[in-house]
Every structure is written in structure tokens, then in C-alpha cells.
Short mmCIF file of C-alpha atoms in Angstrom, two decimals:
data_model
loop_
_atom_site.label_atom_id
_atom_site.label_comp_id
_atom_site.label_asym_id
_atom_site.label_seq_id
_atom_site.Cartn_x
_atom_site.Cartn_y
_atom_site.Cartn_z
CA UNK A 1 0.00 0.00 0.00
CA UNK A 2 1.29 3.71 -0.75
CA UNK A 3 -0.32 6.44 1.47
CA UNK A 4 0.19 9.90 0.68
CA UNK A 5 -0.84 12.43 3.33
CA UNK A 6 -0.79 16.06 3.04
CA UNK A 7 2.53 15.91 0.66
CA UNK A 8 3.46 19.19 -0.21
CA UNK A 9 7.22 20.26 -2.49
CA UNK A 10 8.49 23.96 -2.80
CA UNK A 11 11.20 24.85 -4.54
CA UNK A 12 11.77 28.49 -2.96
CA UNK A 13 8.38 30.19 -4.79
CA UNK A 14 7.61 27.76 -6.44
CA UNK A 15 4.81 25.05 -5.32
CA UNK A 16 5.82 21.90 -7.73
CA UNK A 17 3.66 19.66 -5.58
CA UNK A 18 0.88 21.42 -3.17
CA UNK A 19 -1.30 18.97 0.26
CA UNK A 20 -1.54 16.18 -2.10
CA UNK A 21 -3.85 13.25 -0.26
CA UNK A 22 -4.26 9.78 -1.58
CA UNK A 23 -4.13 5.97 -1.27
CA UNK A 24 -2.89 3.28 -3.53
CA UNK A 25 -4.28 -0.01 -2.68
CA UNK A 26 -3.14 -3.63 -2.81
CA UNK A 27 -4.68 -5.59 -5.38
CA UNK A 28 -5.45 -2.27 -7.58
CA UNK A 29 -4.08 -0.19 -10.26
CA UNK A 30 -4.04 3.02 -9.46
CA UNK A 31 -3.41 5.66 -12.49
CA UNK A 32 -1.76 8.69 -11.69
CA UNK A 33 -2.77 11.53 -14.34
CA UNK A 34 -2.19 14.92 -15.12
CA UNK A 35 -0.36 17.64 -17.49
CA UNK A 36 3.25 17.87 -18.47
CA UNK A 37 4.81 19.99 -14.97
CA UNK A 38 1.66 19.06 -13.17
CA UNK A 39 3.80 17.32 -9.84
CA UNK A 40 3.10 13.92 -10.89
CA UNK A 41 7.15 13.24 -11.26
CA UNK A 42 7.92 15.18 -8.53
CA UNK A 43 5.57 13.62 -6.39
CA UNK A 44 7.06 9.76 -7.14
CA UNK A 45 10.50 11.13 -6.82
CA UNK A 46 9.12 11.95 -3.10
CA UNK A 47 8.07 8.69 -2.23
CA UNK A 48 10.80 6.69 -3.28
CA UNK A 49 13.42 8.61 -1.34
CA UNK A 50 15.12 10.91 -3.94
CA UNK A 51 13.46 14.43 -3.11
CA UNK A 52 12.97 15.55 0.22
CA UNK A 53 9.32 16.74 1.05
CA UNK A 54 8.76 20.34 2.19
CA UNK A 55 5.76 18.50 4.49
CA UNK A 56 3.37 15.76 4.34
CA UNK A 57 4.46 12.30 4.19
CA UNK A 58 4.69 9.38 1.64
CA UNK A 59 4.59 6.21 3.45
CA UNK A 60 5.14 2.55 1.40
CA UNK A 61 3.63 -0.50 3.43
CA UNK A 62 3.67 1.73 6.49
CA UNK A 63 7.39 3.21 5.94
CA UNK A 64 9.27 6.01 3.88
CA UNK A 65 11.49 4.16 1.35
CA UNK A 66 14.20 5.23 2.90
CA UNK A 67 13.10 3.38 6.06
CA UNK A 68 12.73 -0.02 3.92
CA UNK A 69 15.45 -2.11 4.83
CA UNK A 70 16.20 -3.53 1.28
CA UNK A 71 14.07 -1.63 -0.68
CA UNK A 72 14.08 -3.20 -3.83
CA UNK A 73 12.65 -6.30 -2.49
CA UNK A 74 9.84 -4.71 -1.42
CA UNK A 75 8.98 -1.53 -3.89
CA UNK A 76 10.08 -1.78 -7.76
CA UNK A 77 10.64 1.76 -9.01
CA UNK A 78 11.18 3.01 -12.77
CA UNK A 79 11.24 6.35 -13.04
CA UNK A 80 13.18 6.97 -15.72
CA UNK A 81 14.38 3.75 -17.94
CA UNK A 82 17.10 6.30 -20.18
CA UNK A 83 18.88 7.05 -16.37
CA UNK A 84 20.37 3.54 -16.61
CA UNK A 85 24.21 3.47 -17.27
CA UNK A 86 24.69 2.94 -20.65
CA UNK A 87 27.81 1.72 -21.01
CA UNK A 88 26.80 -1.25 -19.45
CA UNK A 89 25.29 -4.56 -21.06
CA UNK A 90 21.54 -5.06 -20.03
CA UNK A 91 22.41 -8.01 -18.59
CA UNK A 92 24.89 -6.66 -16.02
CA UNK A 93 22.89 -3.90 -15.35
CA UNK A 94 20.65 -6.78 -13.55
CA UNK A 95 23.08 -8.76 -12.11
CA UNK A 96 24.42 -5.54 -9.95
CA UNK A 97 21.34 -4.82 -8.79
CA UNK A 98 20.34 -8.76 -8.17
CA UNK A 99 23.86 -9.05 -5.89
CA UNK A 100 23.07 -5.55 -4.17
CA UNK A 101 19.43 -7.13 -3.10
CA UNK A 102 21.15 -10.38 -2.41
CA UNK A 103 19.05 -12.03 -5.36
CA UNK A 104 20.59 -15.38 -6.85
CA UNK A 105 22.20 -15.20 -10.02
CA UNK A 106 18.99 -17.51 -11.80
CA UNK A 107 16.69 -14.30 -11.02
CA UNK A 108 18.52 -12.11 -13.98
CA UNK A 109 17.72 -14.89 -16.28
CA UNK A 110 14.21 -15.10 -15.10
CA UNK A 111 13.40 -11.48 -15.83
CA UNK A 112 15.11 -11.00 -18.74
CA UNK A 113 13.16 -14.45 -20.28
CA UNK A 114 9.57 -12.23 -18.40
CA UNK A 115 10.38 -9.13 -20.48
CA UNK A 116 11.40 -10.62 -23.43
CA UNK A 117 14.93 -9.43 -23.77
CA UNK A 118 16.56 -11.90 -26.31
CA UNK A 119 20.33 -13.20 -25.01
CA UNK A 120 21.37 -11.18 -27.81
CA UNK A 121 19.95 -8.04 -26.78
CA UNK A 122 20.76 -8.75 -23.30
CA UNK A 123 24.52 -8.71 -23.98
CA UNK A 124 24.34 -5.22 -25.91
CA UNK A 125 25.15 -1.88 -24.06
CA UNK A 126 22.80 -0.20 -23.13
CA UNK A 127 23.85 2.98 -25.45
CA UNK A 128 22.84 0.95 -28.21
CA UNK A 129 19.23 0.09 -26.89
CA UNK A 130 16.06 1.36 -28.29
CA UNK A 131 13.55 3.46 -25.94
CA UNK A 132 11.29 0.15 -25.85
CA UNK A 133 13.94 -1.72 -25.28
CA UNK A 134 15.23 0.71 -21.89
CA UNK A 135 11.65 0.36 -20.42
CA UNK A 136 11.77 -3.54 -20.62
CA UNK A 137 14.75 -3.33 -19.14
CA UNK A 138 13.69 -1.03 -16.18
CA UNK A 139 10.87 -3.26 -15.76
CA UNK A 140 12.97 -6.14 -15.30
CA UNK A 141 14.84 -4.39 -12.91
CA UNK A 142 11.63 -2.76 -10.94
CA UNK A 143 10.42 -6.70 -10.77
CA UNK A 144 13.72 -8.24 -10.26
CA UNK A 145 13.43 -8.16 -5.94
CA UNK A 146 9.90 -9.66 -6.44
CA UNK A 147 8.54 -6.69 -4.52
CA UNK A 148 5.12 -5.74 -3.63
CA UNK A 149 4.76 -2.34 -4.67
CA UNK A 150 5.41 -0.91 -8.37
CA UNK A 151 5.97 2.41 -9.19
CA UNK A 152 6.48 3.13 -12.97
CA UNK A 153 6.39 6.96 -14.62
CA UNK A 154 5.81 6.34 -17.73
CA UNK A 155 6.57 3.02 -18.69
CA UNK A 156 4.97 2.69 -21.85
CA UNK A 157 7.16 5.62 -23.24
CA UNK A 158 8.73 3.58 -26.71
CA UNK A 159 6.82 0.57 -26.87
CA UNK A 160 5.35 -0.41 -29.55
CA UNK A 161 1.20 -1.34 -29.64
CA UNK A 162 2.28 -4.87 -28.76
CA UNK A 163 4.19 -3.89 -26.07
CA UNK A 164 2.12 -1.59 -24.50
CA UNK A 165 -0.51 -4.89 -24.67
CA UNK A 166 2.31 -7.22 -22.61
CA UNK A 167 3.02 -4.27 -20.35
CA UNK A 168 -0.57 -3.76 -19.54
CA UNK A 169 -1.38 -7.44 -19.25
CA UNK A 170 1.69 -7.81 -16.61
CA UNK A 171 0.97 -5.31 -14.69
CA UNK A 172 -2.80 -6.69 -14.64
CA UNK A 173 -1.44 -9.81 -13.19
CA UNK A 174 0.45 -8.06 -10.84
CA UNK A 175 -2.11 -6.87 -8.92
CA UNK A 176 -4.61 -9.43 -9.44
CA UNK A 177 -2.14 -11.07 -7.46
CA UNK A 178 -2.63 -8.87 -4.67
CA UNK A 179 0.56 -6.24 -5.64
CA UNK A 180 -0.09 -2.29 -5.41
CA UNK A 181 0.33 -0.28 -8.75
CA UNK A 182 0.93 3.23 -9.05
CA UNK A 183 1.09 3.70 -12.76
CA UNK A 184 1.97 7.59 -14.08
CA UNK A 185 0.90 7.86 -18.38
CA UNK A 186 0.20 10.07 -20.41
CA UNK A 187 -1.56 7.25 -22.91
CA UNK A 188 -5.31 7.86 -21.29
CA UNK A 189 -6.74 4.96 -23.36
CA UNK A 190 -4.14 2.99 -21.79
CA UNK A 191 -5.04 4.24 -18.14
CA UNK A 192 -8.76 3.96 -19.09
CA UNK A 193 -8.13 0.51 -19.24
CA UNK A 194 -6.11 -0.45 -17.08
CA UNK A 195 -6.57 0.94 -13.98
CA UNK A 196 -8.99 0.42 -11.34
CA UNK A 197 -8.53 4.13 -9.36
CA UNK A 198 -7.61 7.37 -10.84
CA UNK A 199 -6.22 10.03 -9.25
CA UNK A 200 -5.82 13.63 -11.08
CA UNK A 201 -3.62 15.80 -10.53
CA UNK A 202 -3.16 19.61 -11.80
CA UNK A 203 -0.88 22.22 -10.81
CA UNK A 204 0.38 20.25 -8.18
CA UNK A 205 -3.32 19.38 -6.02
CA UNK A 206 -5.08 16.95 -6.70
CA UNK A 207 -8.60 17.32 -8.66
CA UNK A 208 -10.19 14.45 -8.56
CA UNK A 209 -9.60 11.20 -6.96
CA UNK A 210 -11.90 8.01 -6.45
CA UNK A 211 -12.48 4.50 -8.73
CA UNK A 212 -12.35 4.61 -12.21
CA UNK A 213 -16.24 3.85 -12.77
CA UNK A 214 -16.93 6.41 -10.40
CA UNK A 215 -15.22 9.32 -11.63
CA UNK A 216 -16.52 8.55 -15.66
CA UNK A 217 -19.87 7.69 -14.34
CA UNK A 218 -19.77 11.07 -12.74
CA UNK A 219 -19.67 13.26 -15.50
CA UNK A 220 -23.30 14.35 -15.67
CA UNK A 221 -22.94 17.88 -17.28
CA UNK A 222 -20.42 20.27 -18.00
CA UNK A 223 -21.69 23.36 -17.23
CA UNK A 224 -20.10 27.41 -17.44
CA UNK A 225 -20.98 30.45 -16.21
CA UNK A 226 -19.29 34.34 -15.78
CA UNK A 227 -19.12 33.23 -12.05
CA UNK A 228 -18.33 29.68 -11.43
CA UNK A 229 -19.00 30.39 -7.65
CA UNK A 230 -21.85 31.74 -7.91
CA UNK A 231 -22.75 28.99 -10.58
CA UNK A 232 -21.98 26.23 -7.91
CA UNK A 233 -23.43 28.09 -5.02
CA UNK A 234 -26.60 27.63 -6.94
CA UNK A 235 -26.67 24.09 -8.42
CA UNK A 236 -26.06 23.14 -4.43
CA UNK A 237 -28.49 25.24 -3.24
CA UNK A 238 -30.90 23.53 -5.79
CA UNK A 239 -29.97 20.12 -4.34
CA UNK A 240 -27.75 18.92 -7.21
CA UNK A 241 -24.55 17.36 -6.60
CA UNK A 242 -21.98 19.43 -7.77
CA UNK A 243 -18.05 19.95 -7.81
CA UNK A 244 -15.46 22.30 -8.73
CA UNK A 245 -13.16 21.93 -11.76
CA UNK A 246 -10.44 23.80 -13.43
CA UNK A 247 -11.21 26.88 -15.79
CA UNK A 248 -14.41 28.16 -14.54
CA UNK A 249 -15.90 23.84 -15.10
CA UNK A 250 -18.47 22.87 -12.86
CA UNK A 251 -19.38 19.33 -13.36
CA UNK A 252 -23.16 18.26 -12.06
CA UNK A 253 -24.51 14.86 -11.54
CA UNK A 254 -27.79 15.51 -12.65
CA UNK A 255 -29.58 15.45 -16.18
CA UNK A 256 -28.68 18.52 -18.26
CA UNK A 257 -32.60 19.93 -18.48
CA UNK A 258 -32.34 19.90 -14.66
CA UNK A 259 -28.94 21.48 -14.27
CA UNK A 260 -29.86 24.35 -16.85
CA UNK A 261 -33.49 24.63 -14.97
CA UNK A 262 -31.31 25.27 -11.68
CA UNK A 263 -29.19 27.68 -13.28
CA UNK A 264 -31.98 29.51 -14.70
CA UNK A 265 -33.92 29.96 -11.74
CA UNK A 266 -31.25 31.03 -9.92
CA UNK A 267 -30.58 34.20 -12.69
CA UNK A 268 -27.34 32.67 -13.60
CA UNK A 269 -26.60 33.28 -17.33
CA UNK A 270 -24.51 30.06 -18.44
CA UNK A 271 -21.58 30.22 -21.39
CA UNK A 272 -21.67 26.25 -21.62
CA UNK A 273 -24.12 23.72 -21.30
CA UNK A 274 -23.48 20.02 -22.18
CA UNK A 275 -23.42 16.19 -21.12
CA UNK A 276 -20.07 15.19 -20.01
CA UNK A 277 -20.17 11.71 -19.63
CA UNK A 278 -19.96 9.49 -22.55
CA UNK A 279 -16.77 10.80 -23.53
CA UNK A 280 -14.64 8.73 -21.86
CA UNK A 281 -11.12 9.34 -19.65
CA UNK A 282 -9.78 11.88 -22.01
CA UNK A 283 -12.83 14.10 -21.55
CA UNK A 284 -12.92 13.87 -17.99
CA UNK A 285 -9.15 14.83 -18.09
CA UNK A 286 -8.82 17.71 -20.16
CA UNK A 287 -12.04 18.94 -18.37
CA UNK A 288 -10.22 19.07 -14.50
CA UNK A 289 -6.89 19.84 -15.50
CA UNK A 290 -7.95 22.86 -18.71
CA UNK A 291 -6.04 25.23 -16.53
CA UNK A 292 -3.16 23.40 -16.24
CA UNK A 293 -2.85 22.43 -19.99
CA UNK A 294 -0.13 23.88 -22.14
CA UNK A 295 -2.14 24.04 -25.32
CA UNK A 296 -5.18 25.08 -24.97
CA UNK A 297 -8.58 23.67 -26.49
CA UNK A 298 -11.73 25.86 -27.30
CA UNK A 299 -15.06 24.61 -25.92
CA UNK A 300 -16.25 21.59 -27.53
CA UNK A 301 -13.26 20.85 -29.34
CA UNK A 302 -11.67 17.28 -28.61
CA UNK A 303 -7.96 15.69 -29.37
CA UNK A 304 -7.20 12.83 -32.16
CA UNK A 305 -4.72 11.61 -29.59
CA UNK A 306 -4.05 10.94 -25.90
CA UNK A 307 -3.81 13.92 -24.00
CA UNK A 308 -1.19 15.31 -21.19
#
């Protein structure tokens, strides 16, 4: 289990990751979304050790990494599969990180034969790998100490369609086997698929958390007004269930006659008015995090491709 409490990273003015609350659970997938600069990196980089928080806490199975005895038996990190040393043969790159876990020799062979790195490939340096071929290998090495935990940034980053299939199917298994996932991707159909819980994230806090189902079957209707306050004020006041998003959004669960009824009664003059579910993960995402997006869409547009 990974429990984030009240996590918070400043870099002097600069909030990179701001009271960030949320639980990743065994026997789940949890995907971790939002923007490009959003905090999502800088929040993993927390809670495996390598960043210092300003405040909160990031504890894995009840502990801060850098509490875990032999942490790589326990919590298998990838966080970036290009930081491994390149001049270096794939294979050896395992084998020093099987004898610093005190792993027997056999286990290199056994994840290089579960990612599919040929003997061939296995004896190139790493310089001469291919993006896909990196992230097998820092999968290998994330699995290698049999942990319990995962934590993978981006690890579909250069695979190919069937690889991003054998990734997803793995890490499936994983935690159908009772391991805790916390998956960061930019590839929303992949997320959409994958994962069982979903937490957003945009400009550094947290947006929207809760299952997958939930948080799709709770898009309702998009609504917009000159005063989003005011907009929500009233929607509540009306009895509707109603939350916050980025960019002036207010997302309703209630049909869109009633929300526009509420809106009208309530003298509220509304810019936008539409059904938001339907539309899937990508919707949903571009929707909480609009503010937070470096290109900008106009209302009612949507993207050809995945979105982040």
C-alpha cells in the first residue's frame, strides 16, 4: 500500500507539488494523471526517497522508502528507464542490482526471459538500446526483488502497440495477485483501461480522486458560467450534486434539463451547457486539469490523440 498524506514540495516560490492526499491499494491499479509539470514526477521522486518533502508524508507498506530495509525487495521503481548506465550490457545492469538485493544469479535470467529481452539483446550496451527496449529493461529491474509495490512513470514511453498490450497485461497480473500499482501515463486509453482508481492531478493538487467507474460515471454535465461560484453556489443550493473543476468547469450529476433549470432559476446566465459523460477518460481529463494544460482547447473541441 502507498499512502500519501498532506505531501506538499516547494522549490523556494515555487509550489511543484501542493497537500496532495491519496491511497494506492493492494490488489489495484491506481493511475496517476495529469499535465506535463503538473507534480506527478515530482511527487514519485518523493516517495521513493530521492526528493525531500517540504511537508506531508509518503509512506510505502507503512514506511518512507528510505526506512525499507532492502528496498528493492519490497517496492520496484522506474522512473526513468534512459537514467540507466549505458555503457553497461543489459544483462549486467541486472546482475548488480540482483547481488546488491542479495538475489541469486537464476533471477537475472528469469526477468530477462519475463520481459522478453533476447540473449542477444541482453549482452548489448545499453547505449545501443532502443527506448522500448530501456523500459523492458527497467521493468525487469523494478520486478527483479519480487517486490510488492510498483511504481512506474511512464513506462509505456517507446513501446510499440504490442508492447504496451504485454506491459498492460503484466501489470494486470500483478495486482490481481494482490501487488499495489501506481502507474503515471500520459496514454489515457491505456489508463482507461487499465486501472482500477484514478487520481488527477493539476498544478500540483489533486482534482479528482476516487475509482475509475466512479469518476466517468460522474460526468453528468459540463456546465459554465461568468461566475463559477456563484454557478456552484446555486446548483447546491438547488440540491444537485456538484463539484469544482479547473477553468471556470463545474461538473453536475444531474440530467442537463435539470442542471440548466437550476441555473436559470437562480438568474445565472450560463456560457456552456453540455453532457459530459460518454466521452470517456480523455474528456474527464482535459475537463479538471484545462487550466493546467499547455495548449489550450476551445469549448467543444476534442484531441485525435491521448492527452497530457
Amino acid at each position: 500500500m502507498i499512502e500519501i498524506q498532506s505531501l506538499t514540495k516547494r522549490y523556494r516560490d515555487f509550489t511543484a507539488v501542493d497537500d496532495v492526499t491519496f491511497t494506492a491499494r493492494p490488489g489495484r491499479v491506481t493511475g496517476f494523471l495529469g499535465p506535463n509539470g503538473a507534480g506527478k514526477t515530482t511527487s514519485m521522486r518523493v516517495m521513493v526517497g530521492l526528493t525531500p518533502p517540504t511537508s506531508g508524508s509518503a509512506l510505502i507498506l507503512d514506511r518512507a522508502f528510505t526506512d525499507l530495509p532492502n528496498p528493492g525487495r519490497e517496492v520496484g521503481v522506474l522512473l526513468d528507464a534512459s537514467a540507466q548506465h549505458a555503457g553497461r550490457t543489459g544483462r549486467e545492469v541486472l546482475t548488480i542490482a540482483a547481488r546488491t538485493m542479495g538475489l541469486p544469479r537464476q533471477r537475472v535470467d528469469e526477468m530477462l526471459d519475463r520481459v522478453s529481452l533476447t540473449e542477444h539483446e541482453a549482452g548489448r550496451r545499453v547505449r545501443n538500446y532502443s527506448l522500448g527496449m530501456r523500459q523492458r529493461l527497467g521493468i525487469a529491474a523494478a520486478l527483479l526483488g519480487d517486490p510488492s509495490v510498483l511504481i512506474l512513470d511512464e513506462p509505456a514511453n517507446g513501446l510499440d502497440p504490442a508492447g504496451i498490450r504485454w506491459m498492460r497485461d503484466l501489470l494486470r497480473e500483478f495486482a490481481d495477485d494482490g501487488g499495489t500499482v501506481l502507474l503515471s501515463s500520459h496514454l489515457l486509453h491505456e489508463i482507461e483501461v487499465i486501472a482500477d482508481d484514478i487520481v488527477v492531478i493539476g498544478n500540483g493538487r489533486v482534482v479528482a480522486q476516487g475509482t475509475k467507474d466512479e469518476l466517468l460515471a460522474a460526468g453528468g454535465t459540463l456546465v459554465r458560467a461568468a461566475d463559477p461560484a456563484a454557478l456552484l453556489a446555486a446548483l447546491q443550493a438547488a440540491g444537485l450534486k456538484a463539484r469544482a473543476g479547473a477553468a471556470g468547469v463545474v461538473l453536475a450529476e444531474a440530467e442537463l434539463p435539470v442542471v440548466g433549470r437550476a441555473a436559470f432559476d437562480a438568474g445565472i446566465a450560463l456560457t456552456e451547457l453540455r453532457a459530459a459523460d460518454g466521452a470517456g477518460l480523455e474528456e474527464m481529463f482535459l475537463a479538471l486539469t484545462a487550466e493546467s494544460q499547455r495548449d489550450h482547447l476551445s469549448p467543444g473541441s476534442t484531441s485525435n490523440g491521448a492527452a497530457a
